[in-house]
PDB file of C-alpha atoms in Angstrom:
ATOM      1  CA  MET A1380    -140.212-129.825  59.399  1.00 64.00           C
ATOM      2  CA  VAL A1381    -138.125-132.491  60.564  1.00 70.00           C
ATOM      3  CA  VAL A1382    -137.155-133.956  63.740  1.00 76.00           C
ATOM      4  CA  ILE A1383    -133.174-134.683  64.020  1.00 77.00           C
ATOM      5  CA  LYS A1384    -132.118-137.323  66.246  1.00 80.00           C
ATOM      6  CA  THR A1385    -128.960-136.340  68.135  1.00 83.00           C
ATOM      7  CA  ARG A1386    -126.351-138.626  69.923  1.00 87.00           C
ATOM      8  CA  ARG A1387    -124.968-137.809  73.282  1.00 90.00           C
ATOM      9  CA  TYR A1388    -121.695-139.060  74.554  1.00 94.00           C
ATOM     10  CA  ARG A1389    -120.552-138.886  78.272  1.00 94.00           C
ATOM     11  CA  CYS A1390    -116.874-138.658  78.771  1.00 93.00           C
ATOM     12  CA  VAL A1391    -116.139-141.145  81.586  1.00 94.00           C
ATOM     13  CA  PRO A1392    -113.430-139.326  83.550  1.00 94.00           C
ATOM     14  CA  CYS A1393    -114.774-135.832  83.597  1.00 95.00           C
ATOM     15  CA  GLY A1394    -118.613-136.500  83.113  1.00 93.00           C
ATOM     16  CA  ALA A1395    -118.851-134.075  80.440  1.00 94.00           C
ATOM     17  CA  VAL A1396    -121.496-134.603  77.651  1.00 93.00           C
ATOM     18  CA  ILE A1397    -121.253-133.955  74.043  1.00 89.00           C
ATOM     19  CA  VAL A1398    -124.023-133.706  71.653  1.00 85.00           C
ATOM     20  CA  VAL A1399    -123.360-134.959  68.089  1.00 85.00           C
ATOM     21  CA  VAL A1400    -125.686-133.597  65.358  1.00 77.00           C
ATOM     22  CA  PRO A1401    -125.419-133.211  61.344  1.00 75.00           C
ATOM     23  CA  ARG A1402    -123.087-130.486  60.296  1.00 72.00           C
ATOM     24  CA  GLU A1403    -125.719-128.104  59.341  1.00 73.00           C
ATOM     25  CA  VAL A1404    -127.568-128.034  62.560  1.00 75.00           C
ATOM     26  CA  ARG A1405    -126.870-124.742  64.355  1.00 73.00           C
ATOM     27  CA  ALA A1406    -126.678-124.517  68.253  1.00 69.00           C
ATOM     28  CA  GLY A1407    -129.889-122.628  69.603  1.00 70.00           C
ATOM     29  CA  ARG A1408    -131.309-122.325  66.066  1.00 76.00           C
ATOM     30  CA  LEU A1409    -134.603-123.629  64.945  1.00 80.00           C
ATOM     31  CA  TYR A1410    -133.743-123.678  61.240  1.00 86.00           C
ATOM     32  CA  SER A1411    -130.876-125.513  59.389  1.00 88.00           C
ATOM     33  CA  ALA A1412    -127.886-123.762  58.123  1.00 91.00           C
ATOM     34  CA  ALA A1413    -129.127-124.147  54.613  1.00 92.00           C
ATOM     35  CA  ALA A1414    -132.714-122.681  55.414  1.00 92.00           C
ATOM     36  CA  ILE A1415    -130.763-119.611  57.041  1.00 94.00           C
ATOM     37  CA  ALA A1416    -128.433-119.118  53.751  1.00 95.00           C
ATOM     38  CA  LEU A1417    -131.439-119.494  51.454  1.00 96.00           C
ATOM     39  CA  ALA A1418    -133.643-116.935  53.409  1.00 96.00           C
ATOM     40  CA  LEU A1419    -130.348-114.413  53.800  1.00 97.00           C
ATOM     41  CA  ALA A1420    -129.779-114.925  49.800  1.00 97.00           C
ATOM     42  CA  LEU A1421    -133.619-114.087  49.068  1.00 97.00           C
ATOM     43  CA  TRP A1422    -133.709-111.069  51.396  1.00 97.00           C
ATOM     44  CA  GLY A1423    -130.259-109.627  50.684  1.00 95.00           C
ATOM     45  CA  LEU A1424    -129.455-110.669  47.085  1.00 96.00           C
ATOM     46  CA  VAL A1425    -132.979-111.176  45.329  1.00 96.00           C
ATOM     47  CA  GLY A1426    -134.704-108.376  47.246  1.00 94.00           C
ATOM     48  CA  ALA A1427    -137.633-110.221  48.463  1.00 94.00           C
ATOM     49  CA  THR A1428    -139.588-108.639  51.304  1.00 93.00           C
ATOM     50  CA  ALA A1429    -139.289-110.312  54.755  1.00 91.00           C
ATOM     51  CA  ALA A1430    -142.880-111.246  54.583  1.00 88.00           C
ATOM     52  CA  GLU A1431    -142.218-113.019  51.269  1.00 91.00           C
ATOM     53  CA  VAL A1432    -139.059-114.734  52.522  1.00 93.00           C
ATOM     54  CA  ARG A1433    -141.072-115.880  55.657  1.00 92.00           C
ATOM     55  CA  GLN A1434    -143.649-117.548  53.316  1.00 88.00           C
ATOM     56  CA  ARG A1435    -141.128-119.390  51.404  1.00 91.00           C
ATOM     57  CA  ILE A1436    -138.974-120.563  54.456  1.00 90.00           C
ATOM     58  CA  CYS A1437    -141.059-120.662  57.566  1.00 86.00           C
ATOM     59  CA  PRO A1438    -143.379-124.011  57.628  1.00 81.00           C
ATOM     60  CA  ALA A1439    -145.949-122.284  60.022  1.00 76.00           C
ATOM     61  CA  VAL A1440    -149.254-121.799  58.217  1.00 73.00           C
ATOM     62  CA  ILE A1441    -150.627-119.715  60.793  1.00 73.00           C
ATOM     63  CA  VAL A1442    -148.633-116.432  61.935  1.00 72.00           C
ATOM     64  CA  GLY A1443    -149.491-113.705  64.220  1.00 73.00           C
ATOM     65  CA  HIS A1444    -150.671-110.180  63.339  1.00 72.00           C
ATOM     66  CA  ALA A1445    -147.351-108.440  63.417  1.00 68.00           C
ATOM     67  CA  ALA A1446    -145.609-111.519  61.540  1.00 68.00           C
ATOM     68  CA  ALA A1447    -147.920-110.704  58.627  1.00 67.00           C
ATOM     69  CA  ALA A1448    -145.845-107.734  57.627  1.00 70.00           C
ATOM     70  CA  GLY A1449    -142.207-109.101  58.229  1.00 79.00           C
ATOM     71  CA  TRP A1450    -140.161-111.614  59.725  1.00 88.00           C
ATOM     72  CA  ALA A1451    -138.158-110.477  62.874  1.00 88.00           C
ATOM     73  CA  THR A1452    -136.077-113.718  62.726  1.00 90.00           C
ATOM     74  CA  LEU A1453    -134.487-112.551  59.514  1.00 93.00           C
ATOM     75  CA  ARG A1454    -133.261-109.419  60.946  1.00 93.00           C
ATOM     76  CA  ARG A1455    -132.067-111.390  64.039  1.00 93.00           C
ATOM     77  CA  TRP A1456    -130.035-113.946  61.771  1.00 94.00           C
ATOM     78  CA  ALA A1457    -128.380-110.839  59.812  1.00 95.00           C
ATOM     79  CA  ARG A1458    -127.432-109.483  63.468  1.00 94.00           C
ATOM     80  CA  ALA A1459    -125.846-112.814  64.262  1.00 93.00           C
ATOM     81  CA  VAL A1460    -123.866-112.897  61.040  1.00 94.00           C
ATOM     82  CA  ALA A1461    -122.677-109.371  61.813  1.00 94.00           C
ATOM     83  CA  ARG A1462    -121.386-110.480  65.346  1.00 93.00           C
ATOM     84  CA  SER A1463    -119.800-113.441  63.626  1.00 91.00           C
ATOM     85  CA  GLU A1464    -122.119-115.952  65.628  1.00 90.00           C
ATOM     86  CA  LEU A1465    -123.533-117.291  62.195  1.00 90.00           C
ATOM     87  CA  PHE A1466    -121.506-118.070  59.268  1.00 90.00           C
ATOM     88  CA  PRO A1467    -118.538-116.660  60.794  1.00 88.00           C
ATOM     89  CA  SER A1468    -116.558-116.998  57.532  1.00 85.00           C
ATOM     90  CA  ALA A1469    -118.642-114.203  55.992  1.00 89.00           C
ATOM     91  CA  PRO A1470    -116.771-110.972  55.724  1.00 89.00           C
ATOM     92  CA  LYS A1471    -117.336-108.522  58.805  1.00 87.00           C
ATOM     93  CA  PRO A1472    -119.731-105.575  57.822  1.00 86.00           C
ATOM     94  CA  GLY A1473    -118.747-102.148  57.983  1.00 85.00           C
ATOM     95  CA  ALA A1474    -119.959 -99.887  60.778  1.00 84.00           C
ATOM     96  CA  GLY A1475    -123.555 -98.825  60.261  1.00 86.00           C
ATOM     97  CA  ALA A1476    -123.997-101.495  57.384  1.00 91.00           C
ATOM     98  CA  ALA A1477    -127.611-102.212  56.840  1.00 94.00           C
ATOM     99  CA  LEU A1478    -128.821-105.577  57.771  1.00 94.00           C
ATOM    100  CA  ARG A1479    -130.223-106.407  54.029  1.00 94.00           C
ATOM    101  CA  SER A1480    -126.604-105.691  53.022  1.00 95.00           C
ATOM    102  CA  VAL A1481    -125.020-108.074  55.876  1.00 95.00           C
ATOM    103  CA  ALA A1482    -127.390-110.584  54.788  1.00 96.00           C
ATOM    104  CA  ALA A1483    -126.277-110.167  50.975  1.00 96.00           C
ATOM    105  CA  SER A1484    -122.519-110.509  51.985  1.00 95.00           C
ATOM    106  CA  ALA A1485    -123.129-113.481  53.964  1.00 95.00           C
ATOM    107  CA  ALA A1486    -125.056-115.114  51.273  1.00 96.00           C
ATOM    108  CA  VAL A1487    -122.411-114.566  48.621  1.00 96.00           C
ATOM    109  CA  ALA A1488    -119.924-116.037  51.028  1.00 95.00           C
ATOM    110  CA  VAL A1489    -121.724-119.143  51.773  1.00 95.00           C
ATOM    111  CA  ALA A1490    -122.676-119.506  47.972  1.00 96.00           C
ATOM    112  CA  ALA A1491    -118.951-119.481  47.188  1.00 95.00           C
ATOM    113  CA  LEU A1492    -118.697-122.740  49.450  1.00 94.00           C
ATOM    114  CA  ALA A1493    -121.108-124.539  46.902  1.00 94.00           C
ATOM    115  CA  ASP A1494    -119.514-127.064  44.705  1.00 93.00           C
ATOM    116  CA  PRO A1495    -118.169-125.455  41.487  1.00 94.00           C
ATOM    117  CA  THR A1496    -120.648-127.661  39.448  1.00 94.00           C
ATOM    118  CA  THR A1497    -123.655-125.632  40.882  1.00 94.00           C
ATOM    119  CA  ARG A1498    -122.515-122.314  39.176  1.00 93.00           C
ATOM    120  CA  GLY A1499    -124.974-122.167  36.724  1.00 95.00           C
ATOM    121  CA  LEU A1500    -127.593-122.352  39.409  1.00 96.00           C
ATOM    122  CA  PRO A1501    -129.304-119.271  40.920  1.00 96.00           C
ATOM    123  CA  ILE A1502    -127.203-117.545  43.625  1.00 95.00           C
ATOM    124  CA  GLU A1503    -129.913-118.393  46.284  1.00 95.00           C
ATOM    125  CA  HIS A1504    -129.637-122.126  45.471  1.00 95.00           C
ATOM    126  CA  ARG A1505    -125.832-121.971  45.755  1.00 96.00           C
ATOM    127  CA  ALA A1506    -126.221-120.322  49.146  1.00 95.00           C
ATOM    128  CA  PHE A1507    -128.574-123.244  50.252  1.00 94.00           C
ATOM    129  CA  LEU A1508    -125.912-125.874  48.771  1.00 94.00           C
ATOM    130  CA  GLY A1509    -122.880-123.879  50.291  1.00 93.00           C
ATOM    131  CA  ALA A1510    -124.434-123.974  53.774  1.00 90.00           C
ATOM    132  CA  ALA A1511    -123.631-127.474  54.399  1.00 82.00           C
ATOM    133  CA  HIS A1512    -119.945-126.494  54.108  1.00 83.00           C
ATOM    134  CA  ALA A1513    -120.229-123.316  56.112  1.00 79.00           C
ATOM    135  CA  LEU A1514    -119.061-123.538  59.655  1.00 68.00           C
TER     136      LEU A1514
END
């Protein structure tokens, strides 16, 4: 876990406040874009179970009883991708697409944004690296 310092700027004429954060920080998300992309790639492309993905991505050591079998956040991220709220450059899924396939297509789209020199790396690594360039 890391704490990210933000900068806030106030517009003198209108009083509006803008918050400036690093590019991979997503509004309203606890995890970075890179961690989300890695999780989606592990779940959608590698075929890891939600519990396995949670164990690799989530820093929490103690989880509740319901969380031992899965990770609701993973499905929430896939739904956000389907609504174009997360990684909007990912292709829109077809009607009735499974969340795991939505995660897979988002991970591939984000991995495509990684530097071309990373092509020899596993796709989940490229998704992690490509997330820094995803909007």
